[in-house]
Amino acid sequence: MSLGLRGLSVHYGSTVAVSEVDLTVADGEVVALLGPSGCGKSTLLRAVAGLEQPASGVVCWDDRDLADVPVHRRGFGLVFQDGQLFPHRDVAGNVAFGLRMARIDREARADRVTELLGLIGLAGYEARAVASLSGGEQQRVALARALAPQPRLLLLDEPLSALDRVLREQLAIDLAALLRTTSTTTLVVTHDHDEAFTLADRVAVMDEGRLLQIGPPDEVWRSPASPAVAAFLGCTTLLPAEISAGVARCTLGAVRLPGGGDQPAGDVLLGLRSTALAVDAAGELTGTVVQRVHRHDHVRLLVELPAAYRGGGLVGADGDGRVEAVAQVADAPSPGDRVRLALRAEGVAVVAGVSV
Ligand SMILES: Nc1ncnc2c1ncn2[C@@H]1O[C@H](COP(=O)(O)OP(=O)(O)OP(=O)(O)O)[C@@H](O)[C@H]1O
């Protein structure tokens, strides 16, 4: 009961949208395809669904090549960004659609609709017109409709991206639970890190049609496989560092890495996210605040470091000697204030496979 892609490539004329991708999604596993706009995520998903023909390579289910199996015979469920509900059917009519196609009898259909509406938190919504539902409710119904016939694989293309941020975060948590409860094997496309990391057992990072890295979320987050993956996952600064006894030391300070003991000693490339440096009275780095922006639960600062840090390309992409840092809302410094900064493990990644 697994999906396998072997050397899958998809072309549109001279555009190589997907290039030689090997990927397996195991029974009950949720894999998120993550990558920037245009990297080929949707095309890969569409090829799995049977909506695009591979230029080369194969899409297999349990090692059987699906090349001659049309879309509606693959037994896969599909949900797109805009759930595309049938506007003239009520909620029950939408959820029951696939069951009706499968000639499930009326009573069993009604039971399954009730069960699914309960699972998606819309119990009692059977007779509601879909036009009367909020965007989030409509996406829940689209998910229920796709899950109702118990697809052997669920394909989700940016299922939450039409929703506002708060709703998206909540629905991502609910969806993750729903997929686990129903043990649904799932391939989900997203460009949103948080969504990928909330939903997936494994995250697959793509760029320019290629699969750059695949692994459990914490591994991909903490050890991106290349500078390109690190940059995509929010590392704005890359610095050479030396690891010794689980502590990484670079020009901006030292930080004990999570699972520090597992990190082999030696020279590495460290990726710093915008939250890697924090205002800390015990910090060894000093600088002057030049900008302060309030975020929902913290304050983002831009801090100018002493002249010794300028140039050389060591700090920030342009070597201007300014770094991003975070502070707590309650005691956030103001522009002009001198601050001490310390590195924090949660904002730091070790770029794997790069020796410096
Ligand atoms: N029908 C098409 N005809 C021609 N080129 C296409 C077609 N669909 C996609 N492409 C091209 O293939 C490449 C991959 O597109 P795709 O939509 O798969 O990327 P994506 O990662 O899903 O992007 P987004 O997140 O913006 O949807 C892009 O260069 C895109 O312009």
Short mmCIF file of C-alpha atoms and ligand atoms in Angstrom, two decimals:
data_model
loop_
_atom_site.label_atom_id
_atom_site.label_comp_id
_atom_site.label_asym_id
_atom_site.label_seq_id
_atom_site.Cartn_x
_atom_site.Cartn_y
_atom_site.Cartn_z
CA MET A 1 0.00 0.00 0.00
CA SER A 2 2.61 2.54 -0.98
CA LEU A 3 3.23 5.14 -3.65
CA GLY A 4 6.54 5.02 -5.51
CA LEU A 5 7.99 7.51 -7.96
CA ARG A 6 11.03 6.31 -9.89
CA GLY A 7 13.03 8.81 -11.93
CA LEU A 8 9.88 10.83 -12.62
CA SER A 9 10.26 13.74 -15.06
CA VAL A 10 7.46 15.91 -16.47
CA HIS A 11 8.00 18.43 -19.26
CA TYR A 12 5.84 21.21 -20.69
CA GLY A 13 7.38 21.79 -24.11
CA SER A 14 10.95 22.81 -23.33
CA THR A 15 10.18 23.50 -19.63
CA VAL A 16 11.38 20.75 -17.31
CA ALA A 17 8.80 21.05 -14.52
CA VAL A 18 9.79 17.86 -12.65
CA SER A 19 13.23 16.31 -13.02
CA GLU A 20 14.12 12.72 -12.13
CA VAL A 21 12.32 12.53 -8.80
CA ASP A 22 12.53 9.37 -6.70
CA LEU A 23 10.08 9.31 -3.81
CA THR A 24 8.17 6.76 -1.75
CA VAL A 25 5.13 7.45 0.40
CA ALA A 26 4.60 4.54 2.79
CA ASP A 27 1.27 3.17 3.98
CA GLY A 28 -0.37 5.72 6.31
CA GLU A 29 2.46 8.21 5.87
CA VAL A 30 1.96 11.94 5.26
CA VAL A 31 4.64 13.48 3.01
CA ALA A 32 4.68 17.23 2.33
CA LEU A 33 6.21 18.58 -0.88
CA LEU A 34 7.63 21.96 0.04
CA GLY A 35 9.28 24.47 -2.25
CA PRO A 36 9.11 27.93 -3.80
CA SER A 37 6.55 28.94 -6.40
CA GLY A 38 7.19 27.32 -9.76
CA CYS A 39 9.46 24.55 -8.43
CA GLY A 40 7.23 21.81 -9.82
CA LYS A 41 5.25 20.69 -6.76
CA SER A 42 1.81 20.86 -8.35
CA THR A 43 3.04 19.24 -11.54
CA LEU A 44 4.46 16.32 -9.55
CA LEU A 45 1.13 15.94 -7.70
CA ARG A 46 -0.81 16.11 -10.97
CA ALA A 47 1.43 13.43 -12.48
CA VAL A 48 0.69 11.17 -9.50
CA ALA A 49 -3.03 11.81 -9.99
CA GLY A 50 -2.70 10.91 -13.68
CA LEU A 51 -3.49 14.44 -14.87
CA GLU A 52 -0.04 14.88 -16.47
CA GLN A 53 1.92 12.33 -18.48
CA PRO A 54 5.53 11.67 -17.39
CA ALA A 55 8.23 12.44 -19.98
CA SER A 56 10.17 9.61 -18.36
CA GLY A 57 10.11 7.56 -15.17
CA VAL A 58 7.15 5.89 -13.52
CA VAL A 59 4.44 6.39 -10.92
CA CYS A 60 3.77 3.09 -9.11
CA TRP A 61 1.30 1.85 -6.58
CA ASP A 62 2.61 -1.20 -4.73
CA ASP A 63 5.25 -1.50 -7.46
CA ARG A 64 2.63 -1.58 -10.21
CA ASP A 65 3.19 1.04 -12.93
CA LEU A 66 0.08 3.24 -13.16
CA ALA A 67 0.83 4.55 -16.68
CA ASP A 68 -2.22 2.85 -18.18
CA VAL A 69 -4.55 3.53 -15.23
CA PRO A 70 -6.75 6.61 -15.86
CA VAL A 71 -7.33 9.27 -13.19
CA HIS A 72 -10.70 7.94 -12.01
CA ARG A 73 -9.42 4.38 -11.67
CA ARG A 74 -6.43 5.20 -9.47
CA GLY A 75 -8.48 5.32 -6.28
CA PHE A 76 -6.83 8.58 -5.22
CA GLY A 77 -8.65 11.51 -3.58
CA LEU A 78 -7.85 15.06 -4.65
CA VAL A 79 -8.32 18.40 -2.90
CA PHE A 80 -7.18 21.69 -4.38
CA GLN A 81 -6.65 25.14 -2.90
CA ASP A 82 -10.24 26.09 -3.58
CA GLY A 83 -12.12 22.93 -2.68
CA GLN A 84 -14.39 23.26 -5.71
CA LEU A 85 -17.55 22.01 -4.02
CA PHE A 86 -20.65 21.38 -6.11
CA PRO A 87 -22.60 24.60 -5.51
CA HIS A 88 -26.03 23.09 -6.16
CA ARG A 89 -25.66 20.22 -3.72
CA ASP A 90 -25.93 20.61 0.04
CA VAL A 91 -23.11 19.56 2.38
CA ALA A 92 -24.35 15.95 2.60
CA GLY A 93 -24.71 15.80 -1.20
CA ASN A 94 -21.12 16.93 -1.60
CA VAL A 95 -19.65 14.56 0.97
CA ALA A 96 -21.67 11.64 -0.40
CA PHE A 97 -20.69 12.26 -4.02
CA GLY A 98 -17.90 9.66 -4.26
CA LEU A 99 -20.00 7.14 -2.35
CA ARG A 100 -22.84 7.58 -4.82
CA MET A 101 -20.39 7.02 -7.71
CA ALA A 102 -19.24 3.84 -5.95
CA ARG A 103 -22.91 2.75 -5.71
CA ILE A 104 -22.88 2.62 -1.91
CA ASP A 105 -26.48 2.27 -0.71
CA ARG A 106 -28.39 5.20 0.73
CA GLU A 107 -28.27 4.17 4.37
CA ALA A 108 -24.56 3.41 4.36
CA ARG A 109 -23.96 6.76 2.59
CA ALA A 110 -25.87 8.67 5.24
CA ASP A 111 -23.92 6.89 8.02
CA ARG A 112 -20.60 7.68 6.37
CA VAL A 113 -21.57 11.34 5.85
CA THR A 114 -22.51 11.63 9.54
CA GLU A 115 -19.23 10.01 10.55
CA LEU A 116 -17.13 12.31 8.35
CA LEU A 117 -18.94 15.49 9.37
CA GLY A 118 -18.23 14.49 12.96
CA LEU A 119 -14.54 13.96 12.14
CA ILE A 120 -14.18 17.38 10.48
CA GLY A 121 -16.03 19.18 13.27
CA LEU A 122 -19.18 19.96 11.24
CA ALA A 123 -21.65 17.54 12.81
CA GLY A 124 -25.23 18.42 11.89
CA TYR A 125 -24.28 20.41 8.77
CA GLU A 126 -25.82 17.88 6.33
CA ALA A 127 -28.55 20.14 4.94
CA ARG A 128 -26.53 23.38 4.80
CA ALA A 129 -26.09 25.00 1.39
CA VAL A 130 -22.37 25.18 0.57
CA ALA A 131 -22.68 28.88 -0.32
CA SER A 132 -23.64 29.56 3.30
CA LEU A 133 -20.36 28.11 4.64
CA SER A 134 -17.22 30.06 5.53
CA GLY A 135 -14.05 29.42 3.51
CA GLY A 136 -12.65 27.21 6.27
CA GLU A 137 -15.88 25.21 6.51
CA GLN A 138 -15.92 24.73 2.74
CA GLN A 139 -12.37 23.34 2.81
CA ARG A 140 -13.37 20.96 5.61
CA VAL A 141 -16.27 19.73 3.47
CA ALA A 142 -13.92 19.31 0.48
CA LEU A 143 -11.65 17.17 2.69
CA ALA A 144 -14.61 15.11 3.90
CA ARG A 145 -15.74 14.59 0.31
CA ALA A 146 -12.28 13.36 -0.69
CA LEU A 147 -11.99 11.08 2.35
CA ALA A 148 -15.49 9.59 2.17
CA PRO A 149 -14.71 6.82 -0.38
CA GLN A 150 -11.58 5.92 1.66
CA PRO A 151 -9.05 6.73 -1.06
CA ARG A 152 -5.87 4.68 -0.96
CA LEU A 153 -3.96 7.94 -1.40
CA LEU A 154 -5.02 11.52 -0.68
CA LEU A 155 -3.46 14.25 -2.83
CA LEU A 156 -3.74 17.76 -1.42
CA ASP A 157 -2.61 20.81 -3.42
CA GLU A 158 -2.20 23.86 -1.16
CA PRO A 159 -5.40 22.85 0.66
CA LEU A 160 -5.24 25.70 3.19
CA SER A 161 -3.63 28.56 1.28
CA ALA A 162 -6.88 30.37 0.47
CA LEU A 163 -7.60 30.80 4.19
CA ASP A 164 -6.43 33.56 6.52
CA ARG A 165 -3.45 32.87 8.79
CA VAL A 166 -5.24 32.06 12.05
CA LEU A 167 -7.71 29.74 10.35
CA ARG A 168 -4.91 28.13 8.36
CA GLU A 169 -2.92 27.32 11.49
CA GLN A 170 -5.94 25.78 13.23
CA LEU A 171 -7.05 23.82 10.20
CA ALA A 172 -3.50 22.51 9.68
CA ILE A 173 -3.55 21.10 13.23
CA ASP A 174 -7.02 19.61 12.71
CA LEU A 175 -6.03 18.17 9.34
CA ALA A 176 -2.88 16.58 10.78
CA ALA A 177 -5.04 14.88 13.43
CA LEU A 178 -7.66 13.84 10.86
CA LEU A 179 -5.06 12.20 8.60
CA ARG A 180 -3.62 10.30 11.58
CA THR A 181 -7.06 9.22 12.87
CA THR A 182 -8.02 7.89 9.46
CA SER A 183 -4.49 6.51 8.70
CA THR A 184 -4.70 8.18 5.30
CA THR A 185 -1.62 7.92 3.08
CA THR A 186 -1.17 11.50 1.89
CA LEU A 187 0.96 13.62 -0.41
CA VAL A 188 0.41 17.31 0.28
CA VAL A 189 1.83 20.25 -1.66
CA THR A 190 2.56 23.50 0.13
CA HIS A 191 4.90 26.47 -0.06
CA ASP A 192 4.35 27.18 3.65
CA HIS A 193 7.00 25.81 6.04
CA ASP A 194 4.76 25.82 9.08
CA GLU A 195 2.04 23.94 7.25
CA ALA A 196 4.49 21.33 5.95
CA PHE A 197 6.05 20.83 9.37
CA THR A 198 2.63 20.61 11.09
CA LEU A 199 1.20 18.08 8.66
CA ALA A 200 4.00 15.82 7.58
CA ASP A 201 5.81 12.73 8.82
CA ARG A 202 8.44 13.58 6.22
CA VAL A 203 9.08 16.81 4.35
CA ALA A 204 10.40 16.76 0.77
CA VAL A 205 12.04 20.02 -0.31
CA MET A 206 11.96 20.75 -4.06
CA ASP A 207 13.58 23.39 -6.21
CA GLU A 208 13.65 23.75 -9.99
CA GLY A 209 11.94 20.40 -10.50
CA ARG A 210 14.38 18.45 -8.35
CA LEU A 211 14.01 16.87 -4.94
CA LEU A 212 16.76 18.41 -2.82
CA GLN A 213 16.11 16.73 0.52
CA ILE A 214 13.61 14.47 2.21
CA GLY A 215 13.43 13.64 5.90
CA PRO A 216 11.52 14.05 9.15
CA PRO A 217 10.60 17.69 9.82
CA ASP A 218 13.02 18.22 12.71
CA GLU A 219 15.93 16.76 10.74
CA VAL A 220 15.23 18.91 7.65
CA TRP A 221 14.76 21.98 9.85
CA ARG A 222 17.93 21.46 11.89
CA SER A 223 20.17 19.98 9.16
CA PRO A 224 19.24 21.34 5.72
CA ALA A 225 21.09 19.35 3.05
CA SER A 226 22.54 22.34 1.20
CA PRO A 227 22.82 26.14 1.36
CA ALA A 228 19.84 26.31 -1.07
CA VAL A 229 17.61 24.29 1.27
CA ALA A 230 18.85 26.33 4.24
CA ALA A 231 18.01 29.58 2.44
CA PHE A 232 14.55 28.30 1.50
CA LEU A 233 13.97 27.30 5.13
CA GLY A 234 14.66 30.82 6.33
CA CYS A 235 18.40 30.87 7.02
CA THR A 236 19.32 34.43 6.05
CA THR A 237 22.93 34.18 7.19
CA LEU A 238 25.44 31.39 6.57
CA LEU A 239 28.60 31.36 8.68
CA PRO A 240 31.53 29.00 9.07
CA ALA A 241 31.59 27.48 12.55
CA GLU A 242 33.49 24.92 14.54
CA ILE A 243 31.71 22.23 16.52
CA SER A 244 33.31 20.83 19.62
CA ALA A 245 31.55 18.77 22.32
CA GLY A 246 28.13 19.64 20.87
CA VAL A 247 28.79 23.41 20.94
CA ALA A 248 29.03 25.38 17.69
CA ARG A 249 31.25 28.46 17.77
CA CYS A 250 31.22 31.14 15.07
CA THR A 251 32.14 34.81 14.89
CA LEU A 252 28.80 35.75 16.47
CA GLY A 253 29.16 33.55 19.54
CA ALA A 254 28.67 30.01 20.72
CA VAL A 255 25.55 27.87 20.94
CA ARG A 256 24.86 24.39 22.29
CA LEU A 257 23.13 22.51 19.48
CA PRO A 258 20.00 20.48 20.13
CA GLY A 259 21.03 16.84 20.47
CA GLY A 260 24.51 18.41 20.72
CA GLY A 261 26.29 15.17 21.55
CA ASP A 262 25.25 13.71 18.17
CA GLN A 263 27.03 16.43 16.19
CA PRO A 264 30.47 15.31 15.08
CA ALA A 265 33.28 17.70 15.95
CA GLY A 266 34.73 19.72 13.07
CA ASP A 267 34.20 22.66 10.76
CA VAL A 268 30.67 23.23 9.49
CA LEU A 269 28.49 25.82 7.84
CA LEU A 270 25.96 27.28 10.26
CA GLY A 271 22.65 28.70 9.01
CA LEU A 272 21.09 31.46 11.12
CA ARG A 273 17.40 32.27 10.94
CA SER A 274 16.06 35.68 11.91
CA THR A 275 15.39 34.32 15.40
CA ALA A 276 18.92 32.97 15.95
CA LEU A 277 20.13 35.97 17.93
CA ALA A 278 18.25 37.19 20.98
CA VAL A 279 18.73 40.04 23.40
CA ASP A 280 20.43 38.48 26.41
CA ALA A 281 22.33 40.25 29.20
CA ALA A 282 24.78 37.33 29.26
CA GLY A 283 25.43 37.51 25.49
CA GLU A 284 28.99 37.97 24.25
CA LEU A 285 28.05 40.09 21.22
CA THR A 286 27.26 43.80 21.58
CA GLY A 287 25.63 46.16 19.09
CA THR A 288 23.32 49.12 18.61
CA VAL A 289 19.64 48.77 17.73
CA VAL A 290 18.83 50.54 14.45
CA GLN A 291 15.28 49.32 13.86
CA ARG A 292 12.46 47.78 15.88
CA VAL A 293 9.32 46.06 14.53
CA HIS A 294 6.56 44.51 16.65
CA ARG A 295 5.43 41.02 15.68
CA HIS A 296 2.50 39.22 17.30
CA ASP A 297 4.41 37.70 20.23
CA HIS A 298 7.91 39.18 20.04
CA VAL A 299 9.88 42.12 18.73
CA ARG A 300 12.21 41.93 15.71
CA LEU A 301 15.31 44.10 15.84
CA LEU A 302 17.95 45.12 13.38
CA VAL A 303 21.23 45.53 15.27
CA GLU A 304 24.41 47.16 14.01
CA LEU A 305 27.54 45.36 15.15
CA PRO A 306 30.96 46.97 15.77
CA ALA A 307 33.11 47.86 12.73
CA ALA A 308 35.10 44.62 13.01
CA TYR A 309 32.05 42.70 11.80
CA ARG A 310 31.58 44.70 8.61
CA GLY A 311 32.71 43.47 5.20
CA GLY A 312 34.15 40.06 4.54
CA GLY A 313 30.68 38.68 3.81
CA LEU A 314 30.60 37.03 7.20
CA VAL A 315 27.52 38.73 8.57
CA GLY A 316 24.36 38.84 6.48
CA ALA A 317 24.29 38.50 2.75
CA ASP A 318 25.82 41.92 2.08
CA GLY A 319 28.31 42.05 4.92
CA ASP A 320 26.91 45.37 6.17
CA GLY A 321 27.50 44.40 9.79
CA ARG A 322 23.80 44.42 10.64
CA VAL A 323 22.05 41.38 12.04
CA GLU A 324 18.46 40.50 12.83
CA ALA A 325 17.65 39.67 16.44
CA VAL A 326 14.60 39.08 18.61
CA ALA A 327 13.55 40.52 21.96
CA GLN A 328 10.63 39.96 24.28
CA VAL A 329 7.78 42.44 23.94
CA ALA A 330 7.92 43.36 27.65
CA ASP A 331 11.51 44.63 27.67
CA ALA A 332 12.24 45.39 24.03
CA PRO A 333 15.03 47.94 23.49
CA SER A 334 14.59 51.01 21.26
CA PRO A 335 16.60 52.31 18.31
CA GLY A 336 19.87 53.76 19.61
CA ASP A 337 20.05 51.40 22.61
CA ARG A 338 23.13 49.26 23.10
CA VAL A 339 22.25 45.59 23.51
CA ARG A 340 23.94 42.29 24.20
CA LEU A 341 23.01 39.37 21.98
CA ALA A 342 23.36 35.61 22.37
CA LEU A 343 22.82 32.80 19.88
CA ARG A 344 19.81 30.53 20.48
CA ALA A 345 19.75 26.91 19.38
CA GLU A 346 16.20 27.11 18.00
CA GLY A 347 17.23 29.64 15.35
CA VAL A 348 20.33 27.78 14.19
CA ALA A 349 20.75 25.03 11.59
CA VAL A 350 23.83 23.01 10.66
CA VAL A 351 24.02 22.78 6.88
CA ALA A 352 24.68 19.11 6.24
CA GLY A 353 27.31 17.85 3.87
CA VAL A 354 29.10 21.19 3.52
CA SER A 355 32.67 21.33 4.76
CA VAL A 356 34.26 24.74 5.17
N1 LIG B 1 0.17 23.80 -18.10
C1 LIG B 1 1.42 24.28 -18.16
N2 LIG B 1 1.98 24.62 -19.33
C2 LIG B 1 3.25 25.08 -19.41
N3 LIG B 1 4.05 25.24 -18.33
C3 LIG B 1 3.55 24.93 -17.12
C4 LIG B 1 2.21 24.43 -16.98
N4 LIG B 1 1.99 24.20 -15.65
C5 LIG B 1 3.14 24.54 -15.01
N5 LIG B 1 4.07 24.98 -15.89
C6 LIG B 1 5.45 25.39 -15.55
O1 LIG B 1 6.08 24.29 -14.90
C7 LIG B 1 6.88 24.76 -13.81
C8 LIG B 1 6.38 24.13 -12.51
O2 LIG B 1 5.08 24.62 -12.22
P1 LIG B 1 4.22 24.09 -10.99
O3 LIG B 1 2.87 24.72 -11.07
O4 LIG B 1 4.29 22.63 -10.93
O5 LIG B 1 5.04 24.68 -9.76
P2 LIG B 1 4.60 24.85 -8.24
O6 LIG B 1 5.82 24.56 -7.44
O7 LIG B 1 3.39 24.05 -7.96
O8 LIG B 1 4.29 26.38 -8.18
P3 LIG B 1 3.12 27.18 -7.39
O9 LIG B 1 3.42 26.99 -5.93
O10 LIG B 1 3.32 28.59 -7.85
O11 LIG B 1 1.83 26.56 -7.85
C9 LIG B 1 6.79 26.26 -13.83
O12 LIG B 1 7.88 26.75 -14.56
C10 LIG B 1 5.49 26.54 -14.58
O13 LIG B 1 5.54 27.78 -15.23
#
